[in-house]
PDB file of C-alpha atoms and ligand atoms in Angstrom:
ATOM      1  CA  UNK A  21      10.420  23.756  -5.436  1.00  0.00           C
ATOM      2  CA  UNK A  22      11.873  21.632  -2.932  1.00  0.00           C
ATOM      3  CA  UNK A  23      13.299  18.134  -4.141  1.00  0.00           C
ATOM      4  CA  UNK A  24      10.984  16.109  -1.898  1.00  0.00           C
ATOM      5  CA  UNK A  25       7.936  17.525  -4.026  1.00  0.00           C
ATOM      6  CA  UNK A  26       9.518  17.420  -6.952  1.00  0.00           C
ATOM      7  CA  UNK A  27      10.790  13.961  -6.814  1.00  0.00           C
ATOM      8  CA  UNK A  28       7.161  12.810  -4.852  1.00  0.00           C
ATOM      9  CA  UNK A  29       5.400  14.298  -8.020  1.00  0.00           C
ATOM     10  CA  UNK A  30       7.197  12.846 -10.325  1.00  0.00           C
ATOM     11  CA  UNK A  31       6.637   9.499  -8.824  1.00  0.00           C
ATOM     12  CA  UNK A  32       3.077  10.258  -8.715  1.00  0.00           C
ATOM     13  CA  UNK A  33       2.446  10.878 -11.745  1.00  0.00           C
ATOM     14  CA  UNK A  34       4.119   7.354 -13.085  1.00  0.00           C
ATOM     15  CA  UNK A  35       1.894   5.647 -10.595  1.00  0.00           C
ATOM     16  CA  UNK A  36      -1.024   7.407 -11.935  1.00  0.00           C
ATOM     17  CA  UNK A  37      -0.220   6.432 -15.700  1.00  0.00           C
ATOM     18  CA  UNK A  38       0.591   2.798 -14.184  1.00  0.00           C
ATOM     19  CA  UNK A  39      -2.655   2.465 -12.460  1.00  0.00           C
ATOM     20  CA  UNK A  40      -4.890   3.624 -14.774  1.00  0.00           C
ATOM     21  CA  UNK A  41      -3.669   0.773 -17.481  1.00  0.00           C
ATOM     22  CA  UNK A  42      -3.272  -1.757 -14.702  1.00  0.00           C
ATOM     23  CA  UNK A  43      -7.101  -1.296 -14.082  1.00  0.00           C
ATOM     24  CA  UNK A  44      -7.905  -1.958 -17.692  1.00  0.00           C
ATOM     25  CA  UNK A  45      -6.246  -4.993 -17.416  1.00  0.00           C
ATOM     26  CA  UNK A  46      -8.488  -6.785 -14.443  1.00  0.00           C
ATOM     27  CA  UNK A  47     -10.998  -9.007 -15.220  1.00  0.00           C
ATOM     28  CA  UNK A  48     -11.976 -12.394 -14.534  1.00  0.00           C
ATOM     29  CA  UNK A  49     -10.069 -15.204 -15.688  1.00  0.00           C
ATOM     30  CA  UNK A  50      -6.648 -12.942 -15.823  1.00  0.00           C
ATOM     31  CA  UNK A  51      -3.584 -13.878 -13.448  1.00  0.00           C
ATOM     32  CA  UNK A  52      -2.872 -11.836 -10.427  1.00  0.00           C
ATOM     33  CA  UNK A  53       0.528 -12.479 -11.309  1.00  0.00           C
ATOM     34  CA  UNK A  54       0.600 -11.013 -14.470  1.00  0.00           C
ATOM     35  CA  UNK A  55      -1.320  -7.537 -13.364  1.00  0.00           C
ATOM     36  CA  UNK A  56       1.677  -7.615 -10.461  1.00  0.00           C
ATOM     37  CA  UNK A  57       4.721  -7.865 -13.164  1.00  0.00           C
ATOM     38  CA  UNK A  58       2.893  -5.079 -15.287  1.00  0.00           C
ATOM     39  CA  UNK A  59       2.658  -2.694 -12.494  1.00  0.00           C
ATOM     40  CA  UNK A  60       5.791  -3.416 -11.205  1.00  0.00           C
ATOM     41  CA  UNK A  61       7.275  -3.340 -14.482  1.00  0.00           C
ATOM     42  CA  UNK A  62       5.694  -0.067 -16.372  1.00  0.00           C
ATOM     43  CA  UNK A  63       6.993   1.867 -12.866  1.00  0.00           C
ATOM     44  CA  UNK A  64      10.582   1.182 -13.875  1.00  0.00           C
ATOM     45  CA  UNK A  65       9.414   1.431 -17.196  1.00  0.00           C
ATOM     46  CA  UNK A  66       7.781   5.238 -16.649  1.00  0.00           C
ATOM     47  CA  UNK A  67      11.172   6.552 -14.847  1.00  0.00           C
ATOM     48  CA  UNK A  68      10.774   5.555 -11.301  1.00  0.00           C
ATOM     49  CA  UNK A  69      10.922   2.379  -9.101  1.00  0.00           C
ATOM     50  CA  UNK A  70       8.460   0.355  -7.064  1.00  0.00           C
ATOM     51  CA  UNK A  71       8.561   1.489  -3.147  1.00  0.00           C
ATOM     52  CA  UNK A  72       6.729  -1.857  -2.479  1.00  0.00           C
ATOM     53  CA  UNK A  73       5.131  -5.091  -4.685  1.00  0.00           C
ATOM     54  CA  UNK A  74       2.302  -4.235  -6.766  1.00  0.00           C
ATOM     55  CA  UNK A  75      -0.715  -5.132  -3.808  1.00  0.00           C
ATOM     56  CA  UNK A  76      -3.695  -7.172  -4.794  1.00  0.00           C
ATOM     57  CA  UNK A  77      -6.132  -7.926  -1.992  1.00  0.00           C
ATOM     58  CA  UNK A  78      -9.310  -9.447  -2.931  1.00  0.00           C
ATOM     59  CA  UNK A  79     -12.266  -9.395  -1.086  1.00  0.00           C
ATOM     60  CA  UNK A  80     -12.159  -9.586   2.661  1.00  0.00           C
ATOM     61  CA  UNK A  81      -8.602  -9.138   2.319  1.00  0.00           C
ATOM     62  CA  UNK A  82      -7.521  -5.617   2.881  1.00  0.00           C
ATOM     63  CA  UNK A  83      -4.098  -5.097   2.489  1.00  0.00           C
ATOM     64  CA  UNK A  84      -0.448  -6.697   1.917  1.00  0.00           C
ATOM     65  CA  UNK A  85      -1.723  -9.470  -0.583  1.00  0.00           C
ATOM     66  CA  UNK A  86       1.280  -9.847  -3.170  1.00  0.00           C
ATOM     67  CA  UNK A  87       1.049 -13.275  -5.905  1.00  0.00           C
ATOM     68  CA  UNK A  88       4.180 -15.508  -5.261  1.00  0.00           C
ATOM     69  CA  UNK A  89       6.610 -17.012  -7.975  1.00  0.00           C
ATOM     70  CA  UNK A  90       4.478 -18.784 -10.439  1.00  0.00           C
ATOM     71  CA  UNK A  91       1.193 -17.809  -8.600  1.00  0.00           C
ATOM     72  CA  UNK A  92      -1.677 -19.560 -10.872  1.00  0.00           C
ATOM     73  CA  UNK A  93      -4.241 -17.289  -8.954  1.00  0.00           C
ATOM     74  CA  UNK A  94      -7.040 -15.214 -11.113  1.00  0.00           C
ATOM     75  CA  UNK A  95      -9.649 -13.347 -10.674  1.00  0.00           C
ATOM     76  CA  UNK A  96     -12.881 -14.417 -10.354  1.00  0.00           C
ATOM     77  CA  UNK A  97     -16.353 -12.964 -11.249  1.00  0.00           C
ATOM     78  CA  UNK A  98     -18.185 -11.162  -7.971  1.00  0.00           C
ATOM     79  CA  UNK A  99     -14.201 -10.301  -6.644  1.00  0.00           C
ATOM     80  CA  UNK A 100     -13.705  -6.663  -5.415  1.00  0.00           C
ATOM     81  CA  UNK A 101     -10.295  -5.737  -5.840  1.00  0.00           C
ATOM     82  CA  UNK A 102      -7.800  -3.525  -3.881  1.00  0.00           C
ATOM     83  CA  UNK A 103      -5.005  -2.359  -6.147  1.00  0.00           C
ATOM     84  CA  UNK A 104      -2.798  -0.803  -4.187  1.00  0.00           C
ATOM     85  CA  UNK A 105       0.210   0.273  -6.242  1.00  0.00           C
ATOM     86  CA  UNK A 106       3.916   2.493  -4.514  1.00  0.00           C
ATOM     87  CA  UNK A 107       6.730   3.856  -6.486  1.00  0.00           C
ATOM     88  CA  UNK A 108       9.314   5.869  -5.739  1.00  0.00           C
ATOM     89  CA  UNK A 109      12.328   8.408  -7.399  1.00  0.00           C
ATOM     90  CA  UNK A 110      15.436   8.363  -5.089  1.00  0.00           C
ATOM     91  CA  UNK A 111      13.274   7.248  -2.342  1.00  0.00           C
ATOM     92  CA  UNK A 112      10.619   9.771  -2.372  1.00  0.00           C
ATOM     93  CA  UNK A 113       7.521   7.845  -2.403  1.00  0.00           C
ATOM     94  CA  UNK A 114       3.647   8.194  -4.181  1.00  0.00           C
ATOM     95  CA  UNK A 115       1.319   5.751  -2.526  1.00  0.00           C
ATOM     96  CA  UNK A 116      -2.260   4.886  -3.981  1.00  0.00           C
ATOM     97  CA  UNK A 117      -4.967   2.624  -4.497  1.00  0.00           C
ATOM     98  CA  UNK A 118      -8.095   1.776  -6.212  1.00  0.00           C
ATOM     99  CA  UNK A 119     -11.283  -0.610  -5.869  1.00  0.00           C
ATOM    100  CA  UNK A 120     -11.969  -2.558  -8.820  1.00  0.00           C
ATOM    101  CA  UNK A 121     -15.366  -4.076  -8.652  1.00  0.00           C
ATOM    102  CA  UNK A 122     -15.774  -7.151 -10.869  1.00  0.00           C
ATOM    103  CA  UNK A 123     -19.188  -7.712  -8.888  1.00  0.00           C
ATOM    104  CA  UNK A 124     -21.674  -6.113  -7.167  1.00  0.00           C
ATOM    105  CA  UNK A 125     -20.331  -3.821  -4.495  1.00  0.00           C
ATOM    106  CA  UNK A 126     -20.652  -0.438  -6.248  1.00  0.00           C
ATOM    107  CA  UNK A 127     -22.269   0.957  -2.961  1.00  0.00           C
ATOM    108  CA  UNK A 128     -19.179  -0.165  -0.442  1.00  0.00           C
ATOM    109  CA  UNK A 129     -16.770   1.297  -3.651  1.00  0.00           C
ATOM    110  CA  UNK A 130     -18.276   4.687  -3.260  1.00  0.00           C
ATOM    111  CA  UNK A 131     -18.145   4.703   0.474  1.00  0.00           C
ATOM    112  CA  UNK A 132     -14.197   4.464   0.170  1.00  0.00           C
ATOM    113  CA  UNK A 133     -14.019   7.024  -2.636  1.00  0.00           C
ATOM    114  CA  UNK A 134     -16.562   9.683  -1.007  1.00  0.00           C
ATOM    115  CA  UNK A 135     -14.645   9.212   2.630  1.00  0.00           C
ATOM    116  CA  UNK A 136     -11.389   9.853   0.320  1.00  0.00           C
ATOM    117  CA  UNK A 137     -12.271  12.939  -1.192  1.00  0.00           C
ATOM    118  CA  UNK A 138     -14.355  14.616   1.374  1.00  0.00           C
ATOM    119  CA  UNK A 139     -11.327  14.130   3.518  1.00  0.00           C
ATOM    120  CA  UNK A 140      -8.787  15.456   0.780  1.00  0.00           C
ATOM    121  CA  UNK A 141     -11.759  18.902   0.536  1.00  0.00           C
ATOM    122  CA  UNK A 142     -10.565  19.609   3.965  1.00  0.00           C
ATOM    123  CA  UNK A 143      -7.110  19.519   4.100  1.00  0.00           C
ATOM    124  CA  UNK A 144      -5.153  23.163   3.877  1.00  0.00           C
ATOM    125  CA  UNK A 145      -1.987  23.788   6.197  1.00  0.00           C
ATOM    126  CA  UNK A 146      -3.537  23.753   9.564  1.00  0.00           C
ATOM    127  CA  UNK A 147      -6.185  21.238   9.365  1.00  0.00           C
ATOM    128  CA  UNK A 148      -5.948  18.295  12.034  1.00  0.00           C
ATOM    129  CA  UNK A 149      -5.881  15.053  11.194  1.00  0.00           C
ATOM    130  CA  UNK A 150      -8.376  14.327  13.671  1.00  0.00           C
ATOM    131  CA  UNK A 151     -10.980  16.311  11.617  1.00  0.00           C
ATOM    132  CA  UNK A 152      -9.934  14.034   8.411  1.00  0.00           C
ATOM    133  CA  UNK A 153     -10.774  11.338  10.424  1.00  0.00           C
ATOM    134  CA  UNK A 154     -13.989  12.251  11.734  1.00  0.00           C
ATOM    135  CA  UNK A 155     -15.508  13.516   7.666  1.00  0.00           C
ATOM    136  CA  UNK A 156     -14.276   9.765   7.326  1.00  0.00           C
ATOM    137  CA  UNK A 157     -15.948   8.102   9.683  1.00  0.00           C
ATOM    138  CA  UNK A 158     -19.084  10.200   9.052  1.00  0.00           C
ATOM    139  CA  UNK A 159     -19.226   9.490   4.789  1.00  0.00           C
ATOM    140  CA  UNK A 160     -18.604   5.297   5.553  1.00  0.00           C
ATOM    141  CA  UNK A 161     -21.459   5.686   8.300  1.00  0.00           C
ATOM    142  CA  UNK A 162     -23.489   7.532   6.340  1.00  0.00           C
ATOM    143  CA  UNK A 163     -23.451   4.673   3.556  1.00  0.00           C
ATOM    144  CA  UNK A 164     -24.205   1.863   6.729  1.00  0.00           C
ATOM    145  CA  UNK A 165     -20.620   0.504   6.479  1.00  0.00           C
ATOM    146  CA  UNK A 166     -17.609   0.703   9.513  1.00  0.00           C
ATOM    147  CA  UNK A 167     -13.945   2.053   8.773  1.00  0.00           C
ATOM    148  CA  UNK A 168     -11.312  -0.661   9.178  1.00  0.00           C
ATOM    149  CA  UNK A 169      -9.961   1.089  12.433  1.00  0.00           C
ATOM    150  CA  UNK A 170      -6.476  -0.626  12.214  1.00  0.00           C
ATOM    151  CA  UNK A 171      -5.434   0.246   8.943  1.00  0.00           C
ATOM    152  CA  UNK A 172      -4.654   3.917   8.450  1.00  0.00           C
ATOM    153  CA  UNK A 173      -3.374   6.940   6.447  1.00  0.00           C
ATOM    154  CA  UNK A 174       0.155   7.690   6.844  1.00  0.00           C
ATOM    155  CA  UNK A 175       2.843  10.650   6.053  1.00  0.00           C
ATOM    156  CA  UNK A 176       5.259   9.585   4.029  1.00  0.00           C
ATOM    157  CA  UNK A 177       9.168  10.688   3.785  1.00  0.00           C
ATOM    158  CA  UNK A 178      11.992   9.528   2.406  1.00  0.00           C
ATOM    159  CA  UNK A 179      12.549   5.359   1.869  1.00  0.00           C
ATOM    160  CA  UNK A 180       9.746   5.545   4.423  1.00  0.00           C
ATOM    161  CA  UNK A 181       6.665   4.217   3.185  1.00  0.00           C
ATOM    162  CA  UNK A 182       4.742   4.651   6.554  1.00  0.00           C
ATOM    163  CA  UNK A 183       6.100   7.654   8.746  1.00  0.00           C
ATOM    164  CA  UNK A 184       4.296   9.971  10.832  1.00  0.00           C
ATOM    165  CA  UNK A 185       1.607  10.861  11.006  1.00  0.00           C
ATOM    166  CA  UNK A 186      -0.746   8.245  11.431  1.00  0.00           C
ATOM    167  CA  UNK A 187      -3.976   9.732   9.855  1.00  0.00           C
ATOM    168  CA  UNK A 188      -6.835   7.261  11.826  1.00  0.00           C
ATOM    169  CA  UNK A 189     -10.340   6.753   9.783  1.00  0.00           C
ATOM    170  CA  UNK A 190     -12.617   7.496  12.599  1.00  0.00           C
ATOM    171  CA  UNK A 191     -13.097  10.180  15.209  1.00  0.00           C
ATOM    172  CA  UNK A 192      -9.869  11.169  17.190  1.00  0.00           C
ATOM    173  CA  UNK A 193     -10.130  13.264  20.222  1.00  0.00           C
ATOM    174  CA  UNK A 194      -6.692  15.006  18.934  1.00  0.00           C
ATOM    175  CA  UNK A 195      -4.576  14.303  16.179  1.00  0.00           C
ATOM    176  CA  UNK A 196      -2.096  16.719  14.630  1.00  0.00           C
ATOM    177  CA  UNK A 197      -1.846  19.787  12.971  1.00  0.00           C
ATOM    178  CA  UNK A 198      -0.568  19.305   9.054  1.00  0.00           C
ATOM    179  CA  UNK A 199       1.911  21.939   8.200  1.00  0.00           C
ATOM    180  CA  UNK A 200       2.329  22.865   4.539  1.00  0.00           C
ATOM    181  CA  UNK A 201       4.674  20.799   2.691  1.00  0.00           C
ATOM    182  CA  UNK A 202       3.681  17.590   4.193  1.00  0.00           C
ATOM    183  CA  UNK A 203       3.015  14.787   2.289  1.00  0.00           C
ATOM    184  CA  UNK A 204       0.726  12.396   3.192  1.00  0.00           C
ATOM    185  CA  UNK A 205      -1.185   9.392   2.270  1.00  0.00           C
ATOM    186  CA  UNK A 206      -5.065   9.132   3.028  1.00  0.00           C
ATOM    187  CA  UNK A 207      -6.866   5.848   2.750  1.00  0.00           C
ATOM    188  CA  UNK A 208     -10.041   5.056   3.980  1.00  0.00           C
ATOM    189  CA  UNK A 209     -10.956   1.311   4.267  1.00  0.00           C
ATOM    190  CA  UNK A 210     -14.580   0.292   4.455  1.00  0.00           C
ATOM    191  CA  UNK A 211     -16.314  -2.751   4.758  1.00  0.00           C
ATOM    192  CA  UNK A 212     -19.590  -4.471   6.062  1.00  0.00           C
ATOM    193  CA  UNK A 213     -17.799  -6.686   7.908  1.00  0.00           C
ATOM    194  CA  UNK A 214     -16.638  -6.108  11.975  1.00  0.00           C
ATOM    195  CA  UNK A 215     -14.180  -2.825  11.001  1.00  0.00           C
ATOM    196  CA  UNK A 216     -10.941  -4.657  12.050  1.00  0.00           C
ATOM    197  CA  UNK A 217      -8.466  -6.464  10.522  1.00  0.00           C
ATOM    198  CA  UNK A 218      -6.611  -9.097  11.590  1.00  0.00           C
ATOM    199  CA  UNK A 219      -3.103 -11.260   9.872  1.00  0.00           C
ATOM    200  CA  UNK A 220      -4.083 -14.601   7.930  1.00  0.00           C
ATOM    201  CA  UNK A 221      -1.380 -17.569   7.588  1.00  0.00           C
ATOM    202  CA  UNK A 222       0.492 -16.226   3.944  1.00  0.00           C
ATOM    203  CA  UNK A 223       3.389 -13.940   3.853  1.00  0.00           C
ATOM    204  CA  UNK A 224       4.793 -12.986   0.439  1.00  0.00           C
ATOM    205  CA  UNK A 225       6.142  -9.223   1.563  1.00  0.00           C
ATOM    206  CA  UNK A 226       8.853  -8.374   3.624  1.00  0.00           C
ATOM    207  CA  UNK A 227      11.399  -5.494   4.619  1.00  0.00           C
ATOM    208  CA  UNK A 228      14.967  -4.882   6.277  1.00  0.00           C
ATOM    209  CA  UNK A 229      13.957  -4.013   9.964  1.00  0.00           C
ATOM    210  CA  UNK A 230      17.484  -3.920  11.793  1.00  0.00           C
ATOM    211  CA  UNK A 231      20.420  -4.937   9.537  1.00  0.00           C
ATOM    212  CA  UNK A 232      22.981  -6.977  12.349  1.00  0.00           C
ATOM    213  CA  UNK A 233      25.666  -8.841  11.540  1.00  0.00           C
ATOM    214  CA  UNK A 234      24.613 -12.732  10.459  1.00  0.00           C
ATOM    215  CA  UNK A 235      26.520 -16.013  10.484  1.00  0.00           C
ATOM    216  CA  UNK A 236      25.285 -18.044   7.613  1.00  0.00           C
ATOM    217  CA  UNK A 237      26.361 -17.905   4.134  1.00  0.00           C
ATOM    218  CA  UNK A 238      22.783 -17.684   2.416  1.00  0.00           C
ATOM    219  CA  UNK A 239      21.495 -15.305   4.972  1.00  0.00           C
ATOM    220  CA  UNK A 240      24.608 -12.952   4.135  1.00  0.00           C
ATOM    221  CA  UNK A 241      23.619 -13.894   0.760  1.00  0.00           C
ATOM    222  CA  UNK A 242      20.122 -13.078   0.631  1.00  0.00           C
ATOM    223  CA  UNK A 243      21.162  -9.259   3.000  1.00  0.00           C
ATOM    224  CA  UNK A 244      23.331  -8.466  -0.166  1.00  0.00           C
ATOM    225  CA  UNK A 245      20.555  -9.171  -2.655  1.00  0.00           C
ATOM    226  CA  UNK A 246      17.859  -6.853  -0.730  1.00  0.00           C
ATOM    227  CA  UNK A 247      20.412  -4.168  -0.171  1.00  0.00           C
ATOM    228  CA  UNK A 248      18.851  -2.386  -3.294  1.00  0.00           C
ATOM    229  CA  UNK A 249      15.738  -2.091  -1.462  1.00  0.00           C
ATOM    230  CA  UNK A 250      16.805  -0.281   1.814  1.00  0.00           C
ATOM    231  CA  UNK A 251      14.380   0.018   4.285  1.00  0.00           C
ATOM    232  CA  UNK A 252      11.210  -0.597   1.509  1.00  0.00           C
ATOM    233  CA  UNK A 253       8.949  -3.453   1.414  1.00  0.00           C
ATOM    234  CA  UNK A 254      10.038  -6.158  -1.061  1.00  0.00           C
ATOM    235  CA  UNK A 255       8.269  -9.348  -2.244  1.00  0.00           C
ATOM    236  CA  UNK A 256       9.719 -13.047  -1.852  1.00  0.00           C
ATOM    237  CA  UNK A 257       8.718 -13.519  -5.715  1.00  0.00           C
ATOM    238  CA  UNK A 258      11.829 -10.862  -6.373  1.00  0.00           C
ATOM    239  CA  UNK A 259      14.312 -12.843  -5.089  1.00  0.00           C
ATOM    240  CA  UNK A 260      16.921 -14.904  -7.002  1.00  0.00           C
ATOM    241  CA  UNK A 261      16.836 -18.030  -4.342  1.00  0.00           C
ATOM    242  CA  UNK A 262      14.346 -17.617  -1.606  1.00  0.00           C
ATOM    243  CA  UNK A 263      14.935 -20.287   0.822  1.00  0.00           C
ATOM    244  CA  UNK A 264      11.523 -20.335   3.281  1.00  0.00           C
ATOM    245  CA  UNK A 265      14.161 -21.437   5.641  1.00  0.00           C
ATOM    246  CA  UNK A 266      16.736 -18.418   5.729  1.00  0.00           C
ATOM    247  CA  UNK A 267      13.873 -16.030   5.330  1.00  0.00           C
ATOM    248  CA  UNK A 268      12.340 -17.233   8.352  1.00  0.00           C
ATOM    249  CA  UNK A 269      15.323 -17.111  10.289  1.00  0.00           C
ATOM    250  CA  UNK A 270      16.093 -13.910   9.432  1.00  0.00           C
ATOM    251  CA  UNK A 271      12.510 -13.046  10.379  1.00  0.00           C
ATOM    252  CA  UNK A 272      13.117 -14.755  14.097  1.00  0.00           C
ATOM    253  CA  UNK A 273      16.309 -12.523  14.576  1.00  0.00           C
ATOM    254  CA  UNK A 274      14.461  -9.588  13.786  1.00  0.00           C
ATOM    255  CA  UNK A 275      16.531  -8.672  10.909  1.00  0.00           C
ATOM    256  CA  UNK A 276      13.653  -8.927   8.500  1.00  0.00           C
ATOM    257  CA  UNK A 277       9.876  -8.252   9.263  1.00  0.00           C
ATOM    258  CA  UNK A 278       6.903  -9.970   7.930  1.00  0.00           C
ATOM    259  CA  UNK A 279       4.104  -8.304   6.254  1.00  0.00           C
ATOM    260  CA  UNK A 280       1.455 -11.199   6.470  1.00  0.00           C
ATOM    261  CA  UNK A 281      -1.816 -10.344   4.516  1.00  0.00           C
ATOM    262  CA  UNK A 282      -4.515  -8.349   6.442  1.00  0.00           C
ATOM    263  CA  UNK A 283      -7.896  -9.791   6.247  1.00  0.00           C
ATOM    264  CA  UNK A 284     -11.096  -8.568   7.519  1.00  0.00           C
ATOM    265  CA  UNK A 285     -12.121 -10.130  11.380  1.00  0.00           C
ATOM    266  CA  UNK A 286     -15.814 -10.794  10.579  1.00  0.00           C
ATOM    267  CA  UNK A 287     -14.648 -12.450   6.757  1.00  0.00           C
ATOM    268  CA  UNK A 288     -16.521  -8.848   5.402  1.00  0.00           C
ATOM    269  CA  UNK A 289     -16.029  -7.428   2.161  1.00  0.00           C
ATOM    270  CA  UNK A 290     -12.654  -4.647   1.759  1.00  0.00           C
ATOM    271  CA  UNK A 291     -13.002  -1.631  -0.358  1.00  0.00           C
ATOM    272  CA  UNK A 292     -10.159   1.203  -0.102  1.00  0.00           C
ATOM    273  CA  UNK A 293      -9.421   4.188  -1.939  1.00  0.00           C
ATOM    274  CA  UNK A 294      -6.075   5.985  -1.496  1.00  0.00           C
ATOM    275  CA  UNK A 295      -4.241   8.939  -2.771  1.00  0.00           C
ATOM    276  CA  UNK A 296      -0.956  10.760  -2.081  1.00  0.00           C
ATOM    277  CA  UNK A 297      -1.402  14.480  -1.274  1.00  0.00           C
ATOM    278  CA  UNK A 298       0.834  17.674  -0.668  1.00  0.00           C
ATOM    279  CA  UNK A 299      -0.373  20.088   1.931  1.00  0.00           C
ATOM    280  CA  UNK A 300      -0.586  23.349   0.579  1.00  0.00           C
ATOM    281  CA  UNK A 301      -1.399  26.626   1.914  1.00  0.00           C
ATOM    282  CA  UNK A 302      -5.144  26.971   1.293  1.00  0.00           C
ATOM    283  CA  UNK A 303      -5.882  23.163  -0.013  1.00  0.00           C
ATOM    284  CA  UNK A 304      -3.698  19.857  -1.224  1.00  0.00           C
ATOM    285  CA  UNK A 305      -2.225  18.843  -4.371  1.00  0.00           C
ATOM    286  CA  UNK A 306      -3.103  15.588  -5.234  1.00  0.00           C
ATOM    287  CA  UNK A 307       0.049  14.016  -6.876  1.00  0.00           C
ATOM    288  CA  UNK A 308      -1.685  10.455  -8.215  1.00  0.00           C
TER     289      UNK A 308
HETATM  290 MN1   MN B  28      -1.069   2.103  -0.452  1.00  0.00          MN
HETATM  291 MN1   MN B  29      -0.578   3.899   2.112  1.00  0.00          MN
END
């Protein structure tokens, strides 16, 4: 077996364990915050390492929601949760996520869930990602709901979180042909809202874009401290001394680049459902 399996798998099945006790562990009144540290902590804690901070976007917000230091934010009866969880072994990466309903929107979880699997029934080496996204597209209609048509599946190689290909939740003219061996993240967003997201004013994630050469003390500083990261996603909460200021600067001069959250355009409700597969010959291996 080839390492990149191997190592993917292995990841996978620590994110797995993690998630399913994370989701135990949401209810109202509990901190965001503290479901964050377990996540992030029980990955190290299982044999492998977060590829990106424990996500937790709640209601219209879709994706790249993170607490910050000392965030006093809980959840709240009615919320629908995204967890969306990453970890990694030597860089190889698992990537999933799950809807946790702590209100009524069992109908909008299932839309996610049934887009997710009939898309991960049709994969075998061969298939075109353009199919995937039109058994998508066709389970979220089906339930009366729109895919979020920004926010997309994804391969996934080494310290890459999002590589090529980009696997779209709607009907494609083309896309392309999966070979086996690939390994690949599918994760259909649905919502009753417009089907687009768009960035809201917080930031808490961030990632080494284009390392250059920099002047100040603290932003040399902070470069050395996020060297253990590489090129993955990393949250401002993980830092020793987080200075607004030097982040930002290293933001303007490109160095870093901003994750802000994703929230949905019409201020609709977010569920997603995500798993990290293998291509194999006649089908795929789910690995979380
Ligand atoms: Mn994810
Ligand atoms: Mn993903």
């Amino acid at each position: 077996m080839n390492e990149a399996i191997e190592k993917t798998e292995k990841a996978g099945k620590v994110l797995r364990k993690t998630k399913e006790e994370a989701v135990k562990l949401i209810k109202p009144g509990v901190k965001l915050l503290e479901i964050a540290e377990f996540v992030e902590k029980r990955i190290v804690e299982l044999g492998a390492l977060p590829a990106f901070p424990c996500n937790i976007s709640i209601n219209s917000d879709a994706a790249h929601f993170t607490p910050r230091k000392n965030d006093e934010r809980v959840f709240h009866e009615g919320d629908i949760v995204k967890l969306d969880v990453g970890a990694h072994v030597d860089g190889y990466i698992a990537d999933t996520a799950i809807t946790v309903d702590l209100g009524d929107h069992s109908e909008l979880v299932a839309a996610s869930e049934e887009a997710l699997n009939s898309a991960i029934k049709a994969i075998h080496a061969g298939v075109d990602t353009a199919e995937l996204g039109r058994l998508i597209d066709g389970v979220i209609k089906e339930f009366g709901y729109k895919p979020i048509v920004n926010l997309t599946g994804h391969g996934l190689q080494r310290w890459m979180c999002h590589a090529p290909p980009t696997i779209y939740n709607f009907s494609t003219r083309r896309g392309v042909v999966l070979e086996r061996g690939a390994i690949i993240a599918i994760e259909p967003f649905v919502t009753d809202g417009t089907g687009k997201v768009v960035e809201r004013n917080e930031v808490e994630i961030y990632s080494l874009a284009s390392p250059k050469p920099v002047r100040m003390k603290q932003e040399r500083e902070l470069l050395e401290e996020i060297k253990q990261y590489k090129t993955l996603p990393f949250a401002k909460r993980w830092l020793k001394s987080a200075s607004d200021l030097i982040i930002n600067r290293l933001v303007r001069s490109g160095v870093l680049r901003a994750y802000p959250v994703l929230t949905e355009a019409g201020k609709g409700m977010v569920s997603q459902s995500e798993h990290t597969v293998i291509v194999e010959e006649d089908g795929a291996r789910v690995v979380t």
